[in-house]
Amino acid sequence: MPATQTTIIPTIGNHQFQLLERLTDACAVSGDEGAIRQIIMAELADIVDEAETDPLGNLLLIRRSQQQHPLRVMLAAHMDEVGLMLTARDGDGFFRFETIGGVNKSYLPGKLFRVGANRIPGVIGLNPFHLSEPSERQNSISIDSLRLDVGSENAGRVNPGDRAAFASCFTRMGPSLRAKALDNRVGVATLVELVRHAPPNIDLLAAFTVQEEIGGRGAQVAAYRLNPDIAMAIDCTPAYDFPSENGAKNTRYNSQLDAGPAIYIADRATLSDPRLVRHLIASAEQAGIPYQLRQPGGGGTDAGTIHLQRSGIPSISISVPGRYAHTPAGLIRIKDWENTLALLHTALSHLPSDLLATPR
Amino acid sequence: MINSLSSELIQLLKPPGLPGYENEIRSYLSTLWEPLTDVLEVSNLGSLHGVRLGRGPTPRPALLLAAHMDVIGLMTTMVDDSFLHFTSLGGIDRRILPGQAVMIHGRELLPGVIIQLPDYLNNDRKPASSRDFSNLRVDTGLPGRELNRLVRSGDLIVFDQQPFMLGDHLVGGSGLDNRASLAALTLCLKIIQKSRLHWDLWAVATVQEEISGAGAVTSAFEIEPTLAVAIDVTYGSGPGSPAHKTFPLEGGVTLGWGPDVHPALYSTFAELAEQLEIPYEMEVMPGRSGTDATVIQTSTTGVPTMVISIPIRYMHSPVEIVHMHDIVRAGRLLADFTTSLDAEFLPRLAWQP
């Protein structure tokens, strides 16, 4: 491998914005990721060397290296989003439901949803202000008391078992983007660009995974099948970078907007491989790309199941920081997305082929 | 007909009109009412008066049909770095706010989203659900310096929920309270466009109903109507709402009954509805109706008033729902009442000595 190589670092332009808009508008609650697979295939089918949808629905795309004995690098981005599943009819157009994944239930009432394959509109409402007691309004939301309402005319077009996703609200807001399901469509959009601009020094094994929000199930079997040397999960991690109400320092921000890609050292599910942590940090510093270290603590990504496959797969996660994940309207900075893409591309392009021979 | 009416209602939902700031909806409504009225005026507080002159001898009695055009919303109270604090204009349940897309009417129009701060950032460690708006913010995605340049305390925050259809007859969106009634009132004006009226008709789109009824009361003082009908929305039956206080969508209009309502007007409307085969229910209003009728009734020397309501589900949320049939029924009932008024009607309003 040459000591230095000139590569064109991919950037975010109109095509990428439009792709992310389509990806966030699509509904793909865990277990029903077909709409995202279609969009990705339309983007990449002509570029990849191999394409396969595995038994769980993961979309596996491979771009082969032009070099001898390249490192096999798995890049995972989950396609699914949190949402609802209808569980029972309860009257004329009303449905009981349960949540899929960590939906923030405070964000459910008063919102529009898309239900099932035909994207039937439905809403979750509340007893009106005028008819409720203050004590009722001060209770936390109980899922059991809510109903998804598709209206009497569409009641027959919707069935228990159908999934429901928040209706989309993709909007450019100055330096930011607002949309549902930025967790993890921004990761998917990033991985699409990495496949499009695959560094020639590695075998790029792209896994667009299913069912991450309910436990990284897709990534688990994708890692077994792809059998990579190294894996990186690309995701969107919460940025809780709010001012504290009493002026005290907010010490639990997890990640911050404007601070660049968030590199994981430890979360609930994974201790990142230190060699990969060092390589990502060094790559960022050499290229002058801002980065942040995600606060070690809770949370998890596809790396959680990937690194436990076979005899162990050195893994790491890198995320675009995003506010308000698992709600109808997340928010990211365009620059953080662009820097995440740039850092991954640079780090992969300069991945030493003997990285795994160095001590952890 | 329903298709074109629901498109018209959807158009009516688009212009904002927070209490006290009804310019955009008034302009739009003016274009609708201009061909349907003889005179179009704006009151001192901003209510729109559309007048159809009657043909009876002067002094002619005057009928006031009032529907408010303001919609609940939010107002900025502070710009705190890159987040906005806010208060409400009208009664709002905080539980519908987190995750709500909004438009901020600052020096520019800015999209934003309402968010709820995590519990661990709370001062008082009370759960978020028990708080008022104090742990809610608007995030515009702009950095603090930019936000401070563009937004000030007092700037309006409008729910940004596009209208939607649930099937062919249910329209959903923000502001059906009370744009559903304005659609009915506009339909009434269309139905009677070619009719000869004995009385003068004042169709009035009132301002500030969600705060005080300031528009209705001042227009009533100006017009000095002989009698008045407030057209508003009522509670549609739905999940979580008590059945005995709500009315089914597509079940027809409600006719108010109680001290806000003149009993002879109630009887007249009930008889008319039966003649027209328009389904209706009595809506018992033991105290204040909470509509424009309450303040119109006590204007000048007192005005006989009536309340007609259209049921909507999830009132005062961005996902209110109405059935188009109920709007059409309200419009027809108002039109028939208006054309039925003649010189013989007034004695019906006289109280027994």
mmCIF file with all atom_site columns, C-alpha atoms in Angstrom, chain B residues 95-202:
data_model
loop_
_atom_site.group_PDB
_atom_site.id
_atom_site.type_symbol
_atom_site.label_atom_id
_atom_site.label_alt_id
_atom_site.label_comp_id
_atom_site.label_asym_id
_atom_site.label_entity_id
_atom_site.label_seq_id
_atom_site.pdbx_PDB_ins_code
_atom_site.Cartn_x
_atom_site.Cartn_y
_atom_site.Cartn_z
_atom_site.occupancy
_atom_site.B_iso_or_equiv
_atom_site.pdbx_formal_charge
_atom_site.auth_seq_id
_atom_site.auth_comp_id
_atom_site.auth_asym_id
_atom_site.auth_atom_id
_atom_site.pdbx_PDB_model_num
ATOM 1   C CA . ARG B 1 95  ? -48.659 16.779 26.612 1.00 0.00 ? 95  ARG B CA 1
ATOM 2   C CA . ILE B 1 96  ? -49.304 17.444 22.915 1.00 0.00 ? 96  ILE B CA 1
ATOM 3   C CA . LEU B 1 97  ? -46.280 19.712 22.584 1.00 0.00 ? 97  LEU B CA 1
ATOM 4   C CA . PRO B 1 98  ? -43.075 17.619 22.638 1.00 0.00 ? 98  PRO B CA 1
ATOM 5   C CA . GLY B 1 99  ? -42.034 16.790 19.078 1.00 0.00 ? 99  GLY B CA 1
ATOM 6   C CA . GLN B 1 100 ? -44.418 19.300 17.526 1.00 0.00 ? 100 GLN B CA 1
ATOM 7   C CA . ALA B 1 101 ? -43.104 21.036 14.403 1.00 0.00 ? 101 ALA B CA 1
ATOM 8   C CA . VAL B 1 102 ? -43.632 24.805 14.543 1.00 0.00 ? 102 VAL B CA 1
ATOM 9   C CA . MET B 1 103 ? -43.023 27.972 12.525 1.00 0.00 ? 103 MET B CA 1
ATOM 10  C CA . ILE B 1 104 ? -41.611 30.955 14.389 1.00 0.00 ? 104 ILE B CA 1
ATOM 11  C CA . HIS B 1 105 ? -42.736 34.340 13.077 1.00 0.00 ? 105 HIS B CA 1
ATOM 12  C CA . GLY B 1 106 ? -39.583 36.269 13.870 1.00 0.00 ? 106 GLY B CA 1
ATOM 13  C CA . ARG B 1 107 ? -37.806 38.749 11.637 1.00 0.00 ? 107 ARG B CA 1
ATOM 14  C CA . GLU B 1 108 ? -37.939 35.834 9.226  1.00 0.00 ? 108 GLU B CA 1
ATOM 15  C CA . LEU B 1 109 ? -40.131 32.738 9.170  1.00 0.00 ? 109 LEU B CA 1
ATOM 16  C CA . LEU B 1 110 ? -38.148 30.024 10.931 1.00 0.00 ? 110 LEU B CA 1
ATOM 17  C CA . PRO B 1 111 ? -39.026 26.331 11.237 1.00 0.00 ? 111 PRO B CA 1
ATOM 18  C CA . GLY B 1 112 ? -38.483 24.746 14.630 1.00 0.00 ? 112 GLY B CA 1
ATOM 19  C CA . VAL B 1 113 ? -39.471 21.880 16.879 1.00 0.00 ? 113 VAL B CA 1
ATOM 20  C CA . ILE B 1 114 ? -40.757 21.794 20.456 1.00 0.00 ? 114 ILE B CA 1
ATOM 21  C CA . ILE B 1 115 ? -38.637 19.621 22.706 1.00 0.00 ? 115 ILE B CA 1
ATOM 22  C CA . GLN B 1 116 ? -38.772 18.438 26.292 1.00 0.00 ? 116 GLN B CA 1
ATOM 23  C CA . LEU B 1 117 ? -35.589 18.701 28.346 1.00 0.00 ? 117 LEU B CA 1
ATOM 24  C CA . PRO B 1 118 ? -34.457 15.443 29.923 1.00 0.00 ? 118 PRO B CA 1
ATOM 25  C CA . ASP B 1 119 ? -35.645 14.922 33.501 1.00 0.00 ? 119 ASP B CA 1
ATOM 26  C CA . TYR B 1 120 ? -32.138 15.004 34.915 1.00 0.00 ? 120 TYR B CA 1
ATOM 27  C CA . LEU B 1 121 ? -31.738 18.641 33.875 1.00 0.00 ? 121 LEU B CA 1
ATOM 28  C CA . ASN B 1 122 ? -34.780 19.640 35.949 1.00 0.00 ? 122 ASN B CA 1
ATOM 29  C CA . ASN B 1 123 ? -34.311 22.045 38.801 1.00 0.00 ? 123 ASN B CA 1
ATOM 30  C CA . ASP B 1 124 ? -36.846 20.482 41.056 1.00 0.00 ? 124 ASP B CA 1
ATOM 31  C CA . ARG B 1 125 ? -36.498 16.848 40.049 1.00 0.00 ? 125 ARG B CA 1
ATOM 32  C CA . LYS B 1 126 ? -40.236 16.595 39.470 1.00 0.00 ? 126 LYS B CA 1
ATOM 33  C CA . PRO B 1 127 ? -41.166 14.320 36.581 1.00 0.00 ? 127 PRO B CA 1
ATOM 34  C CA . ALA B 1 128 ? -41.531 16.155 33.276 1.00 0.00 ? 128 ALA B CA 1
ATOM 35  C CA . SER B 1 129 ? -45.204 15.311 33.009 1.00 0.00 ? 129 SER B CA 1
ATOM 36  C CA . SER B 1 130 ? -46.075 17.344 36.098 1.00 0.00 ? 130 SER B CA 1
ATOM 37  C CA . ARG B 1 131 ? -44.400 20.466 34.789 1.00 0.00 ? 131 ARG B CA 1
ATOM 38  C CA . ASP B 1 132 ? -45.994 23.355 32.932 1.00 0.00 ? 132 ASP B CA 1
ATOM 39  C CA . PHE B 1 133 ? -44.058 24.676 29.931 1.00 0.00 ? 133 PHE B CA 1
ATOM 40  C CA . SER B 1 134 ? -40.938 25.317 32.005 1.00 0.00 ? 134 SER B CA 1
ATOM 41  C CA . ASN B 1 135 ? -39.038 22.294 30.712 1.00 0.00 ? 135 ASN B CA 1
ATOM 42  C CA . LEU B 1 136 ? -40.153 22.725 27.112 1.00 0.00 ? 136 LEU B CA 1
ATOM 43  C CA . ARG B 1 137 ? -38.164 24.675 24.521 1.00 0.00 ? 137 ARG B CA 1
ATOM 44  C CA . VAL B 1 138 ? -38.215 25.401 20.812 1.00 0.00 ? 138 VAL B CA 1
ATOM 45  C CA . ASP B 1 139 ? -35.102 24.393 18.882 1.00 0.00 ? 139 ASP B CA 1
ATOM 46  C CA . THR B 1 140 ? -34.692 26.153 15.541 1.00 0.00 ? 140 THR B CA 1
ATOM 47  C CA . GLY B 1 141 ? -31.413 24.505 14.649 1.00 0.00 ? 141 GLY B CA 1
ATOM 48  C CA . LEU B 1 142 ? -29.784 27.926 14.582 1.00 0.00 ? 142 LEU B CA 1
ATOM 49  C CA . PRO B 1 143 ? -26.797 28.932 16.706 1.00 0.00 ? 143 PRO B CA 1
ATOM 50  C CA . GLY B 1 144 ? -27.513 31.345 19.570 1.00 0.00 ? 144 GLY B CA 1
ATOM 51  C CA . ARG B 1 145 ? -26.116 34.465 17.945 1.00 0.00 ? 145 ARG B CA 1
ATOM 52  C CA . GLU B 1 146 ? -28.186 33.974 14.813 1.00 0.00 ? 146 GLU B CA 1
ATOM 53  C CA . LEU B 1 147 ? -31.292 33.149 16.831 1.00 0.00 ? 147 LEU B CA 1
ATOM 54  C CA . ASN B 1 148 ? -30.923 36.286 18.953 1.00 0.00 ? 148 ASN B CA 1
ATOM 55  C CA . ARG B 1 149 ? -30.734 38.369 15.789 1.00 0.00 ? 149 ARG B CA 1
ATOM 56  C CA . LEU B 1 150 ? -33.896 36.838 14.314 1.00 0.00 ? 150 LEU B CA 1
ATOM 57  C CA . VAL B 1 151 ? -36.236 36.150 17.236 1.00 0.00 ? 151 VAL B CA 1
ATOM 58  C CA . ARG B 1 152 ? -37.395 38.328 20.121 1.00 0.00 ? 152 ARG B CA 1
ATOM 59  C CA . SER B 1 153 ? -39.676 37.948 23.098 1.00 0.00 ? 153 SER B CA 1
ATOM 60  C CA . GLY B 1 154 ? -43.277 38.251 21.848 1.00 0.00 ? 154 GLY B CA 1
ATOM 61  C CA . ASP B 1 155 ? -42.666 36.554 18.499 1.00 0.00 ? 155 ASP B CA 1
ATOM 62  C CA . LEU B 1 156 ? -45.409 34.125 17.543 1.00 0.00 ? 156 LEU B CA 1
ATOM 63  C CA . ILE B 1 157 ? -44.974 30.368 17.341 1.00 0.00 ? 157 ILE B CA 1
ATOM 64  C CA . VAL B 1 158 ? -47.479 28.568 15.090 1.00 0.00 ? 158 VAL B CA 1
ATOM 65  C CA . PHE B 1 159 ? -48.111 24.813 14.915 1.00 0.00 ? 159 PHE B CA 1
ATOM 66  C CA . ASP B 1 160 ? -46.730 23.546 11.607 1.00 0.00 ? 160 ASP B CA 1
ATOM 67  C CA . GLN B 1 161 ? -49.015 20.597 10.952 1.00 0.00 ? 161 GLN B CA 1
ATOM 68  C CA . GLN B 1 162 ? -50.145 20.365 7.350  1.00 0.00 ? 162 GLN B CA 1
ATOM 69  C CA . PRO B 1 163 ? -53.828 19.454 6.923  1.00 0.00 ? 163 PRO B CA 1
ATOM 70  C CA . PHE B 1 164 ? -54.551 15.830 6.034  1.00 0.00 ? 164 PHE B CA 1
ATOM 71  C CA . MET B 1 165 ? -57.484 13.624 5.007  1.00 0.00 ? 165 MET B CA 1
ATOM 72  C CA . LEU B 1 166 ? -58.508 10.428 6.789  1.00 0.00 ? 166 LEU B CA 1
ATOM 73  C CA . GLY B 1 167 ? -60.480 8.949  3.911  1.00 0.00 ? 167 GLY B CA 1
ATOM 74  C CA . ASP B 1 168 ? -62.841 11.088 1.827  1.00 0.00 ? 168 ASP B CA 1
ATOM 75  C CA . HIS B 1 169 ? -64.800 12.910 4.532  1.00 0.00 ? 169 HIS B CA 1
ATOM 76  C CA . LEU B 1 170 ? -62.617 13.373 7.602  1.00 0.00 ? 170 LEU B CA 1
ATOM 77  C CA . VAL B 1 171 ? -60.312 16.384 7.486  1.00 0.00 ? 171 VAL B CA 1
ATOM 78  C CA . GLY B 1 172 ? -57.546 16.708 10.050 1.00 0.00 ? 172 GLY B CA 1
ATOM 79  C CA . GLY B 1 173 ? -55.136 19.424 11.011 1.00 0.00 ? 173 GLY B CA 1
ATOM 80  C CA . SER B 1 174 ? -54.363 22.368 13.211 1.00 0.00 ? 174 SER B CA 1
ATOM 81  C CA . GLY B 1 175 ? -56.964 25.145 13.567 1.00 0.00 ? 175 GLY B CA 1
ATOM 82  C CA . LEU B 1 176 ? -60.206 23.305 12.813 1.00 0.00 ? 176 LEU B CA 1
ATOM 83  C CA . ASP B 1 177 ? -61.261 25.194 15.935 1.00 0.00 ? 177 ASP B CA 1
ATOM 84  C CA . ASN B 1 178 ? -62.685 27.350 14.450 1.00 0.00 ? 178 ASN B CA 1
ATOM 85  C CA . ARG B 1 179 ? -61.953 27.238 10.731 1.00 0.00 ? 179 ARG B CA 1
ATOM 86  C CA . ALA B 1 180 ? -64.512 24.409 10.450 1.00 0.00 ? 180 ALA B CA 1
ATOM 87  C CA . SER B 1 181 ? -67.164 26.954 11.436 1.00 0.00 ? 181 SER B CA 1
ATOM 88  C CA . LEU B 1 182 ? -65.794 29.549 9.014  1.00 0.00 ? 182 LEU B CA 1
ATOM 89  C CA . ALA B 1 183 ? -66.157 26.928 6.275  1.00 0.00 ? 183 ALA B CA 1
ATOM 90  C CA . ALA B 1 184 ? -69.802 26.443 7.341  1.00 0.00 ? 184 ALA B CA 1
ATOM 91  C CA . LEU B 1 185 ? -70.409 30.203 7.450  1.00 0.00 ? 185 LEU B CA 1
ATOM 92  C CA . THR B 1 186 ? -68.840 30.640 3.998  1.00 0.00 ? 186 THR B CA 1
ATOM 93  C CA . LEU B 1 187 ? -71.023 27.813 2.686  1.00 0.00 ? 187 LEU B CA 1
ATOM 94  C CA . CYS B 1 188 ? -74.071 29.583 4.157  1.00 0.00 ? 188 CYS B CA 1
ATOM 95  C CA . LEU B 1 189 ? -73.112 32.791 2.309  1.00 0.00 ? 189 LEU B CA 1
ATOM 96  C CA . LYS B 1 190 ? -72.840 30.822 -0.936 1.00 0.00 ? 190 LYS B CA 1
ATOM 97  C CA . ILE B 1 191 ? -76.184 29.093 -0.475 1.00 0.00 ? 191 ILE B CA 1
ATOM 98  C CA . ILE B 1 192 ? -77.993 32.387 0.125  1.00 0.00 ? 192 ILE B CA 1
ATOM 99  C CA . GLN B 1 193 ? -76.032 34.323 -2.506 1.00 0.00 ? 193 GLN B CA 1
ATOM 100 C CA . LYS B 1 194 ? -79.059 34.641 -4.809 1.00 0.00 ? 194 LYS B CA 1
ATOM 101 C CA . SER B 1 195 ? -81.663 34.751 -2.039 1.00 0.00 ? 195 SER B CA 1
ATOM 102 C CA . ARG B 1 196 ? -83.616 37.862 -1.154 1.00 0.00 ? 196 ARG B CA 1
ATOM 103 C CA . LEU B 1 197 ? -83.161 38.697 2.553  1.00 0.00 ? 197 LEU B CA 1
ATOM 104 C CA . HIS B 1 198 ? -85.576 40.697 4.669  1.00 0.00 ? 198 HIS B CA 1
ATOM 105 C CA . TRP B 1 199 ? -83.090 41.316 7.448  1.00 0.00 ? 199 TRP B CA 1
ATOM 106 C CA . ASP B 1 200 ? -79.562 42.604 7.159  1.00 0.00 ? 200 ASP B CA 1
ATOM 107 C CA . LEU B 1 201 ? -77.048 39.839 7.621  1.00 0.00 ? 201 LEU B CA 1
ATOM 108 C CA . TRP B 1 202 ? -73.692 40.474 9.258  1.00 0.00 ? 202 TRP B CA 1
#
